PDB file of C-alpha atoms and ligand atoms in Angstrom:
ATOM      1  CA  UNK B   1      26.303 -68.096 -24.931  1.00 69.00           C
ATOM      2  CA  UNK B   2      25.402 -66.145 -28.235  1.00 83.00           C
ATOM      3  CA  UNK B   3      24.978 -68.805 -31.664  1.00 93.00           C
ATOM      4  CA  UNK B   4      27.742 -69.012 -33.538  1.00 95.00           C
ATOM      5  CA  UNK B   5      26.812 -68.154 -37.051  1.00 98.00           C
ATOM      6  CA  UNK B   6      28.034 -70.477 -39.797  1.00 98.00           C
ATOM      7  CA  UNK B   7      28.764 -70.367 -43.641  1.00 98.00           C
ATOM      8  CA  UNK B   8      28.994 -73.574 -45.300  1.00 98.00           C
ATOM      9  CA  UNK B   9      31.283 -74.410 -48.331  1.00 98.00           C
ATOM     10  CA  UNK B  10      29.849 -76.557 -51.101  1.00 98.00           C
ATOM     11  CA  UNK B  11      26.660 -77.491 -51.047  1.00 98.00           C
ATOM     12  CA  UNK B  12      26.203 -80.954 -52.115  1.00 97.00           C
ATOM     13  CA  UNK B  13      25.576 -84.484 -50.299  1.00 97.00           C
ATOM     14  CA  UNK B  14      27.813 -84.076 -47.629  1.00 98.00           C
ATOM     15  CA  UNK B  15      26.808 -80.598 -46.801  1.00 98.00           C
ATOM     16  CA  UNK B  16      23.315 -82.074 -46.321  1.00 98.00           C
ATOM     17  CA  UNK B  17      24.897 -84.964 -43.741  1.00 98.00           C
ATOM     18  CA  UNK B  18      26.574 -81.641 -42.077  1.00 98.00           C
ATOM     19  CA  UNK B  19      22.939 -79.980 -42.089  1.00 98.00           C
ATOM     20  CA  UNK B  20      21.232 -83.278 -40.407  1.00 97.00           C
ATOM     21  CA  UNK B  21      24.336 -83.937 -38.227  1.00 97.00           C
ATOM     22  CA  UNK B  22      24.394 -80.637 -36.598  1.00 97.00           C
ATOM     23  CA  UNK B  23      21.435 -78.850 -37.049  1.00 95.00           C
ATOM     24  CA  UNK B  24      20.096 -79.922 -33.550  1.00 92.00           C
ATOM     25  CA  UNK B  25      23.050 -77.753 -31.699  1.00 92.00           C
ATOM     26  CA  UNK B  26      21.430 -75.437 -30.547  1.00 92.00           C
ATOM     27  CA  UNK B  27      24.714 -73.323 -30.507  1.00 94.00           C
ATOM     28  CA  UNK B  28      24.311 -72.979 -34.506  1.00 96.00           C
ATOM     29  CA  UNK B  29      22.669 -70.994 -36.230  1.00 97.00           C
ATOM     30  CA  UNK B  30      22.965 -71.618 -40.510  1.00 98.00           C
ATOM     31  CA  UNK B  31      23.825 -68.157 -42.202  1.00 98.00           C
ATOM     32  CA  UNK B  32      23.569 -70.153 -45.544  1.00 98.00           C
ATOM     33  CA  UNK B  33      25.714 -72.147 -48.269  1.00 98.00           C
ATOM     34  CA  UNK B  34      27.779 -70.505 -50.823  1.00 98.00           C
ATOM     35  CA  UNK B  35      28.293 -72.585 -53.531  1.00 98.00           C
ATOM     36  CA  UNK B  36      30.169 -72.609 -57.138  1.00 98.00           C
ATOM     37  CA  UNK B  37      26.698 -73.378 -58.970  1.00 98.00           C
ATOM     38  CA  UNK B  38      23.346 -71.392 -58.290  1.00 97.00           C
ATOM     39  CA  UNK B  39      20.834 -73.612 -55.812  1.00 97.00           C
ATOM     40  CA  UNK B  40      17.827 -73.190 -54.918  1.00 94.00           C
ATOM     41  CA  UNK B  41      18.452 -73.942 -50.616  1.00 96.00           C
ATOM     42  CA  UNK B  42      19.827 -76.676 -49.608  1.00 98.00           C
ATOM     43  CA  UNK B  43      17.626 -78.713 -47.113  1.00 98.00           C
ATOM     44  CA  UNK B  44      15.752 -75.184 -46.595  1.00 97.00           C
ATOM     45  CA  UNK B  45      19.531 -73.670 -45.285  1.00 98.00           C
ATOM     46  CA  UNK B  46      19.391 -70.407 -48.353  1.00 98.00           C
ATOM     47  CA  UNK B  47      21.484 -70.667 -50.947  1.00 98.00           C
ATOM     48  CA  UNK B  48      24.626 -67.110 -50.772  1.00 98.00           C
ATOM     49  CA  UNK B  49      25.982 -67.063 -53.548  1.00 98.00           C
ATOM     50  CA  UNK B  50      29.490 -68.261 -54.967  1.00 98.00           C
ATOM     51  CA  UNK B  51      32.821 -67.795 -54.178  1.00 98.00           C
ATOM     52  CA  UNK B  52      32.926 -64.280 -55.208  1.00 98.00           C
ATOM     53  CA  UNK B  53      31.156 -63.396 -51.902  1.00 98.00           C
ATOM     54  CA  UNK B  54      33.867 -65.017 -49.291  1.00 98.00           C
ATOM     55  CA  UNK B  55      35.618 -61.669 -48.203  1.00 98.00           C
ATOM     56  CA  UNK B  56      31.835 -59.733 -47.381  1.00 98.00           C
ATOM     57  CA  UNK B  57      31.462 -62.787 -45.695  1.00 98.00           C
ATOM     58  CA  UNK B  58      34.579 -62.690 -43.549  1.00 98.00           C
ATOM     59  CA  UNK B  59      33.740 -59.812 -42.923  1.00 98.00           C
ATOM     60  CA  UNK B  60      30.847 -59.854 -41.244  1.00 98.00           C
ATOM     61  CA  UNK B  61      32.509 -62.017 -38.904  1.00 97.00           C
ATOM     62  CA  UNK B  62      30.421 -65.452 -39.771  1.00 98.00           C
ATOM     63  CA  UNK B  63      32.295 -68.921 -38.811  1.00 98.00           C
ATOM     64  CA  UNK B  64      32.696 -71.496 -42.146  1.00 98.00           C
ATOM     65  CA  UNK B  65      32.606 -75.181 -42.261  1.00 98.00           C
ATOM     66  CA  UNK B  66      34.072 -76.721 -45.556  1.00 98.00           C
ATOM     67  CA  UNK B  67      31.343 -79.260 -46.647  1.00 98.00           C
ATOM     68  CA  UNK B  68      32.491 -80.780 -49.990  1.00 97.00           C
ATOM     69  CA  UNK B  69      33.331 -83.903 -49.338  1.00 93.00           C
ATOM     70  CA  UNK B  70      35.979 -84.778 -51.732  1.00 79.00           C
ATOM     71  CA  UNK B  71      35.526 -88.809 -51.610  1.00 82.00           C
ATOM     72  CA  UNK B  72      40.097 -89.632 -52.218  1.00 81.00           C
ATOM     73  CA  UNK B  73      40.978 -86.592 -52.678  1.00 87.00           C
ATOM     74  CA  UNK B  74      41.617 -83.853 -50.281  1.00 93.00           C
ATOM     75  CA  UNK B  75      42.919 -80.785 -53.104  1.00 96.00           C
ATOM     76  CA  UNK B  76      39.525 -78.989 -53.230  1.00 97.00           C
ATOM     77  CA  UNK B  77      38.595 -79.292 -49.475  1.00 97.00           C
ATOM     78  CA  UNK B  78      42.727 -77.267 -49.276  1.00 98.00           C
ATOM     79  CA  UNK B  79      41.875 -75.139 -51.698  1.00 98.00           C
ATOM     80  CA  UNK B  80      39.080 -73.531 -50.192  1.00 98.00           C
ATOM     81  CA  UNK B  81      40.639 -74.028 -46.149  1.00 98.00           C
ATOM     82  CA  UNK B  82      43.447 -71.915 -47.242  1.00 98.00           C
ATOM     83  CA  UNK B  83      40.873 -69.455 -49.744  1.00 98.00           C
ATOM     84  CA  UNK B  84      38.779 -68.185 -46.451  1.00 98.00           C
ATOM     85  CA  UNK B  85      42.294 -68.178 -44.301  1.00 98.00           C
ATOM     86  CA  UNK B  86      44.308 -66.059 -46.994  1.00 98.00           C
ATOM     87  CA  UNK B  87      40.859 -63.677 -46.491  1.00 98.00           C
ATOM     88  CA  UNK B  88      41.061 -63.914 -42.712  1.00 98.00           C
ATOM     89  CA  UNK B  89      38.211 -65.898 -42.053  1.00 98.00           C
ATOM     90  CA  UNK B  90      37.505 -68.056 -39.593  1.00 98.00           C
ATOM     91  CA  UNK B  91      36.646 -71.607 -38.851  1.00 98.00           C
ATOM     92  CA  UNK B  92      34.241 -73.302 -36.027  1.00 98.00           C
ATOM     93  CA  UNK B  93      34.014 -76.686 -35.643  1.00 98.00           C
ATOM     94  CA  UNK B  94      30.695 -78.751 -36.067  1.00 98.00           C
ATOM     95  CA  UNK B  95      29.632 -81.669 -33.418  1.00 98.00           C
ATOM     96  CA  UNK B  96      26.472 -83.775 -33.458  1.00 98.00           C
ATOM     97  CA  UNK B  97      24.680 -83.751 -30.865  1.00 97.00           C
ATOM     98  CA  UNK B  98      24.694 -87.426 -30.763  1.00 96.00           C
ATOM     99  CA  UNK B  99      28.353 -87.941 -31.199  1.00 98.00           C
ATOM    100  CA  UNK B 100      30.388 -89.578 -28.614  1.00 98.00           C
ATOM    101  CA  UNK B 101      33.270 -87.137 -27.741  1.00 98.00           C
ATOM    102  CA  UNK B 102      36.246 -87.517 -25.163  1.00 98.00           C
ATOM    103  CA  UNK B 103      36.748 -84.471 -23.004  1.00 98.00           C
ATOM    104  CA  UNK B 104      40.074 -85.125 -23.177  1.00 98.00           C
ATOM    105  CA  UNK B 105      40.234 -85.245 -27.369  1.00 98.00           C
ATOM    106  CA  UNK B 106      40.985 -82.009 -29.195  1.00 98.00           C
ATOM    107  CA  UNK B 107      39.480 -81.247 -31.955  1.00 98.00           C
ATOM    108  CA  UNK B 108      40.984 -78.532 -34.811  1.00 98.00           C
ATOM    109  CA  UNK B 109      39.793 -75.709 -36.499  1.00 98.00           C
ATOM    110  CA  UNK B 110      37.082 -76.820 -39.190  1.00 98.00           C
ATOM    111  CA  UNK B 111      36.866 -80.196 -38.633  1.00 98.00           C
ATOM    112  CA  UNK B 112      33.125 -81.987 -38.244  1.00 98.00           C
ATOM    113  CA  UNK B 113      32.062 -84.755 -36.181  1.00 98.00           C
ATOM    114  CA  UNK B 114      29.695 -86.815 -37.972  1.00 98.00           C
ATOM    115  CA  UNK B 115      26.373 -88.949 -36.454  1.00 98.00           C
ATOM    116  CA  UNK B 116      27.114 -91.678 -34.128  1.00 98.00           C
ATOM    117  CA  UNK B 117      31.175 -91.256 -34.349  1.00 98.00           C
ATOM    118  CA  UNK B 118      33.423 -91.992 -31.055  1.00 98.00           C
ATOM    119  CA  UNK B 119      36.142 -89.740 -30.536  1.00 98.00           C
ATOM    120  CA  UNK B 120      37.776 -91.418 -27.456  1.00 98.00           C
ATOM    121  CA  UNK B 121      40.689 -91.223 -24.633  1.00 98.00           C
ATOM    122  CA  UNK B 122      42.981 -88.030 -25.726  1.00 98.00           C
ATOM    123  CA  UNK B 123      42.439 -87.939 -29.543  1.00 98.00           C
ATOM    124  CA  UNK B 124      43.651 -85.298 -31.608  1.00 98.00           C
ATOM    125  CA  UNK B 125      42.408 -84.331 -34.866  1.00 99.00           C
ATOM    126  CA  UNK B 126      43.974 -81.697 -36.664  1.00 98.00           C
ATOM    127  CA  UNK B 127      41.589 -79.021 -38.999  1.00 98.00           C
ATOM    128  CA  UNK B 128      39.549 -79.429 -41.758  1.00 98.00           C
ATOM    129  CA  UNK B 129      39.166 -82.973 -41.223  1.00 98.00           C
ATOM    130  CA  UNK B 130      35.794 -85.235 -41.703  1.00 98.00           C
ATOM    131  CA  UNK B 131      35.381 -87.752 -39.208  1.00 98.00           C
ATOM    132  CA  UNK B 132      32.721 -88.955 -41.091  1.00 98.00           C
ATOM    133  CA  UNK B 133      29.218 -91.112 -38.858  1.00 98.00           C
ATOM    134  CA  UNK B 134      29.573 -93.750 -36.988  1.00 98.00           C
ATOM    135  CA  UNK B 135      33.993 -93.820 -37.317  1.00 98.00           C
ATOM    136  CA  UNK B 136      35.489 -94.812 -34.103  1.00 98.00           C
ATOM    137  CA  UNK B 137      38.677 -92.586 -32.854  1.00 99.00           C
ATOM    138  CA  UNK B 138      40.097 -94.993 -30.131  1.00 98.00           C
ATOM    139  CA  UNK B 139      42.317 -93.877 -27.223  1.00 98.00           C
ATOM    140  CA  UNK B 140      45.336 -91.309 -27.713  1.00 98.00           C
ATOM    141  CA  UNK B 141      45.076 -92.122 -32.041  1.00 98.00           C
ATOM    142  CA  UNK B 142      46.348 -88.608 -33.468  1.00 98.00           C
ATOM    143  CA  UNK B 143      44.590 -87.416 -37.136  1.00 98.00           C
ATOM    144  CA  UNK B 144      46.323 -84.483 -39.566  1.00 98.00           C
ATOM    145  CA  UNK B 145      44.921 -81.793 -40.921  1.00 98.00           C
ATOM    146  CA  UNK B 146      42.340 -82.968 -43.899  1.00 98.00           C
ATOM    147  CA  UNK B 147      42.252 -85.696 -43.797  1.00 98.00           C
ATOM    148  CA  UNK B 148      38.557 -87.875 -44.130  1.00 98.00           C
ATOM    149  CA  UNK B 149      37.913 -90.795 -41.979  1.00 98.00           C
ATOM    150  CA  UNK B 150      34.864 -91.909 -43.715  1.00 98.00           C
ATOM    151  CA  UNK B 151      31.955 -94.032 -42.457  1.00 98.00           C
ATOM    152  CA  UNK B 152      32.175 -96.927 -40.071  1.00 98.00           C
ATOM    153  CA  UNK B 153      35.485 -96.758 -39.780  1.00 98.00           C
ATOM    154  CA  UNK B 154      38.357 -98.433 -36.974  1.00 98.00           C
ATOM    155  CA  UNK B 155      40.926 -96.670 -36.293  1.00 98.00           C
ATOM    156  CA  UNK B 156      42.620 -98.556 -33.141  1.00 98.00           C
ATOM    157  CA  UNK B 157      44.119 -96.993 -30.071  1.00 98.00           C
ATOM    158  CA  UNK B 158      47.907 -94.865 -30.728  1.00 98.00           C
ATOM    159  CA  UNK B 159      47.613 -95.003 -34.485  1.00 98.00           C
ATOM    160  CA  UNK B 160      49.085 -92.035 -36.413  1.00 98.00           C
ATOM    161  CA  UNK B 161      47.204 -90.963 -39.483  1.00 98.00           C
ATOM    162  CA  UNK B 162      49.447 -88.338 -41.376  1.00 98.00           C
ATOM    163  CA  UNK B 163      48.097 -85.289 -43.389  1.00 98.00           C
ATOM    164  CA  UNK B 164      45.801 -85.150 -46.461  1.00 97.00           C
ATOM    165  CA  UNK B 165      44.917 -89.072 -45.665  1.00 98.00           C
ATOM    166  CA  UNK B 166      41.533 -90.947 -46.947  1.00 97.00           C
ATOM    167  CA  UNK B 167      40.373 -93.843 -44.802  1.00 98.00           C
ATOM    168  CA  UNK B 168      37.928 -95.515 -47.288  1.00 97.00           C
ATOM    169  CA  UNK B 169      34.436 -96.648 -45.339  1.00 98.00           C
ATOM    170  CA  UNK B 170      34.854 -99.739 -43.129  1.00 98.00           C
ATOM    171  CA  UNK B 171      37.923-100.275 -42.949  1.00 98.00           C
ATOM    172  CA  UNK B 172      40.247-101.309 -39.602  1.00 98.00           C
ATOM    173  CA  UNK B 173      43.350 -99.731 -38.558  1.00 98.00           C
ATOM    174  CA  UNK B 174      45.508-101.875 -36.303  1.00 98.00           C
ATOM    175  CA  UNK B 175      46.789-100.456 -32.963  1.00 98.00           C
ATOM    176  CA  UNK B 176      49.519 -98.430 -32.987  1.00 98.00           C
ATOM    177  CA  UNK B 177      49.466 -97.823 -37.169  1.00 98.00           C
ATOM    178  CA  UNK B 178      51.186 -95.167 -38.799  1.00 98.00           C
ATOM    179  CA  UNK B 179      49.830 -93.827 -41.637  1.00 98.00           C
ATOM    180  CA  UNK B 180      52.445 -91.652 -44.234  1.00 98.00           C
ATOM    181  CA  UNK B 181      50.898 -88.162 -45.263  1.00 98.00           C
ATOM    182  CA  UNK B 182      48.675 -88.526 -48.023  1.00 97.00           C
ATOM    183  CA  UNK B 183      47.828 -91.749 -48.526  1.00 97.00           C
ATOM    184  CA  UNK B 184      45.020 -93.152 -50.003  1.00 97.00           C
ATOM    185  CA  UNK B 185      43.558 -96.347 -48.014  1.00 98.00           C
ATOM    186  CA  UNK B 186      40.076 -97.946 -49.808  1.00 97.00           C
ATOM    187  CA  UNK B 187      37.339 -98.847 -48.968  1.00 98.00           C
ATOM    188  CA  UNK B 188      36.551-102.576 -46.128  1.00 98.00           C
ATOM    189  CA  UNK B 189      40.795-102.746 -45.869  1.00 98.00           C
ATOM    190  CA  UNK B 190      42.450-103.691 -43.147  1.00 98.00           C
ATOM    191  CA  UNK B 191      45.627-102.156 -41.796  1.00 98.00           C
ATOM    192  CA  UNK B 192      48.174-103.619 -39.586  1.00 97.00           C
ATOM    193  CA  UNK B 193      51.301-102.290 -40.800  1.00 97.00           C
ATOM    194  CA  UNK B 194      52.986 -99.018 -41.075  1.00 98.00           C
ATOM    195  CA  UNK B 195      52.452 -97.085 -44.477  1.00 98.00           C
ATOM    196  CA  UNK B 196      55.617 -95.192 -44.650  1.00 97.00           C
ATOM    197  CA  UNK B 197      55.106 -94.150 -47.923  1.00 97.00           C
ATOM    198  CA  UNK B 198      51.956 -92.180 -49.150  1.00 97.00           C
ATOM    199  CA  UNK B 199      50.501 -94.010 -51.886  1.00 96.00           C
ATOM    200  CA  UNK B 200      46.361 -96.412 -52.731  1.00 97.00           C
ATOM    201  CA  UNK B 201      46.120 -99.032 -50.580  1.00 98.00           C
ATOM    202  CA  UNK B 202      43.257-102.049 -50.120  1.00 96.00           C
ATOM    203  CA  UNK B 203      42.694-105.113 -49.429  1.00 97.00           C
ATOM    204  CA  UNK B 204      42.905-107.016 -46.321  1.00 97.00           C
ATOM    205  CA  UNK B 205      45.388-107.469 -45.248  1.00 96.00           C
ATOM    206  CA  UNK B 206      45.789-103.734 -47.555  1.00 97.00           C
ATOM    207  CA  UNK B 207      48.786-104.019 -50.302  1.00 97.00           C
ATOM    208  CA  UNK B 208      50.047-101.074 -52.722  1.00 95.00           C
ATOM    209  CA  UNK B 209      48.024-100.656 -55.792  1.00 88.00           C
ATOM    210  CA  UNK B 210      49.938 -97.595 -56.565  1.00 71.00           C
TER     211      UNK B 210
HETATM  212  O1  JB2 Y 301      35.083 -74.015 -55.816  1.00 65.76           O
HETATM  213  C1  JB2 Y 301      34.073 -74.185 -55.531  1.00 65.76           C
HETATM  214  C2  JB2 Y 301      33.491 -75.453 -55.703  1.00 65.76           C
HETATM  215  N1  JB2 Y 301      33.793 -76.705 -57.035  1.00 65.76           N
HETATM  216  C3  JB2 Y 301      32.294 -78.045 -56.783  1.00 65.76           C
HETATM  217  N2  JB2 Y 301      33.643 -74.229 -54.154  1.00 65.76           N
HETATM  218  C4  JB2 Y 301      32.446 -73.899 -53.872  1.00 65.76           C
HETATM  219  N3  JB2 Y 301      32.271 -73.202 -53.023  1.00 65.76           N
HETATM  220  N4  JB2 Y 301      31.194 -75.511 -54.202  1.00 65.76           N
HETATM  221  C5  JB2 Y 301      32.278 -75.839 -55.084  1.00 65.76           C
HETATM  222  N5  JB2 Y 301      32.225 -77.507 -55.419  1.00 65.76           N
HETATM  223  C6  JB2 Y 301      30.765 -78.205 -54.871  1.00 65.76           C
HETATM  224  O2  JB2 Y 301      30.714 -78.477 -54.177  1.00 65.76           O
HETATM  225  C7  JB2 Y 301      29.528 -78.355 -56.547  1.00 65.76           C
HETATM  226  O3  JB2 Y 301      29.114 -77.016 -57.280  1.00 65.76           O
HETATM  227  C8  JB2 Y 301      28.670 -79.177 -55.621  1.00 65.76           C
HETATM  228  O4  JB2 Y 301      27.421 -78.292 -55.333  1.00 65.76           O
HETATM  229  C9  JB2 Y 301      29.101 -79.490 -54.427  1.00 65.76           C
HETATM  230  C10 JB2 Y 301      29.433 -81.342 -54.152  1.00 65.76           C
HETATM  231  O5  JB2 Y 301      28.510 -81.931 -54.138  1.00 65.76           O
HETATM  232  P1  JB2 Y 301      28.876 -83.428 -54.103  1.00 65.76           P
HETATM  233  O6  JB2 Y 301      27.453 -83.751 -53.589  1.00 65.76           O
HETATM  234  O7  JB2 Y 301      28.909 -83.306 -55.580  1.00 65.76           O
HETATM  235  O8  JB2 Y 301      29.991 -83.973 -53.173  1.00 65.76           O
HETATM  236  P2  JB2 Y 301      30.011 -83.997 -51.672  1.00 65.76           P
HETATM  237  O9  JB2 Y 301      32.133 -83.563 -51.789  1.00 65.76           O
HETATM  238  O10 JB2 Y 301      29.027 -83.206 -51.491  1.00 65.76           O
HETATM  239  O11 JB2 Y 301      30.338 -85.243 -51.355  1.00 65.76           O
HETATM  240  C11 JB2 Y 301      30.689 -86.241 -51.845  1.00 65.76           C
HETATM  241  O12 JB2 Y 301      31.458 -86.696 -50.574  1.00 65.76           O
HETATM  242  C12 JB2 Y 301      30.665 -86.754 -49.553  1.00 65.76           C
HETATM  243  C13 JB2 Y 301      31.855 -87.381 -47.935  1.00 65.76           C
HETATM  244  C14 JB2 Y 301      29.842 -87.360 -52.024  1.00 65.76           C
HETATM  245  O13 JB2 Y 301      30.746 -88.819 -52.250  1.00 65.76           O
HETATM  246  C15 JB2 Y 301      29.062 -88.136 -51.039  1.00 65.76           C
HETATM  247  O14 JB2 Y 301      28.800 -89.131 -51.564  1.00 65.76           O
HETATM  248  C16 JB2 Y 301      30.305 -88.488 -49.453  1.00 65.76           C
HETATM  249  N6  JB2 Y 301      29.095 -88.943 -48.989  1.00 65.76           N
END
């Protein structure tokens, strides 16, 4: 099987974590990193240039991952994803070899599954998501597009997490809970009831903050 030739978009902290998570995948070759500011290299992966070279990279049939983390606000991740799509670029998925991903799950383009994450039976994950280190997604849960499930989050069975949501580190989402598009859940929160309208929520149980 030929290797996937992958370009990483954004060369900061999250990019380093993604490199560590997937570099032992023998099917991936890193071509380099694209970043708005000039860098030396990122953990030995070459700096290629800024976003003005994206069309060139698309023309060379490389595959892309968005590696800006953008905690709490998906706007930059969405903007970069849409820009590469508009240039007819292809996205890959990045799955850490030490994540546990059920065969019956489905993972959208551009999504990364980080170290020691668990994705259980019949989970469906949209595009351009981050399922961060040690997150647990239980059976039949659905995750929308551009969602960031942070480190150590537990999402129990049959939940529905809407598009563009951010779930902060260590939060617990109870069984069968639906969270509206564009919601932000602060770190360490416990969500046991549906969130029907977008907002910022935190606490145990989580309450609306704004
Ligand atoms: O328009 C852009 C652009 N804007 C910022 N295009 C490209 N190609 N790159 C852009 N960047 C770059 O994203 C910045 O120049 C910078 O190098 C990088 C963001 O790095 P930073 O370390 O600030 O954040 P991060 O998004 O990698 O990590 C955040 O999210 C992670 C999930 C941090 O909060 C981490 O602590 C967190 N683990």
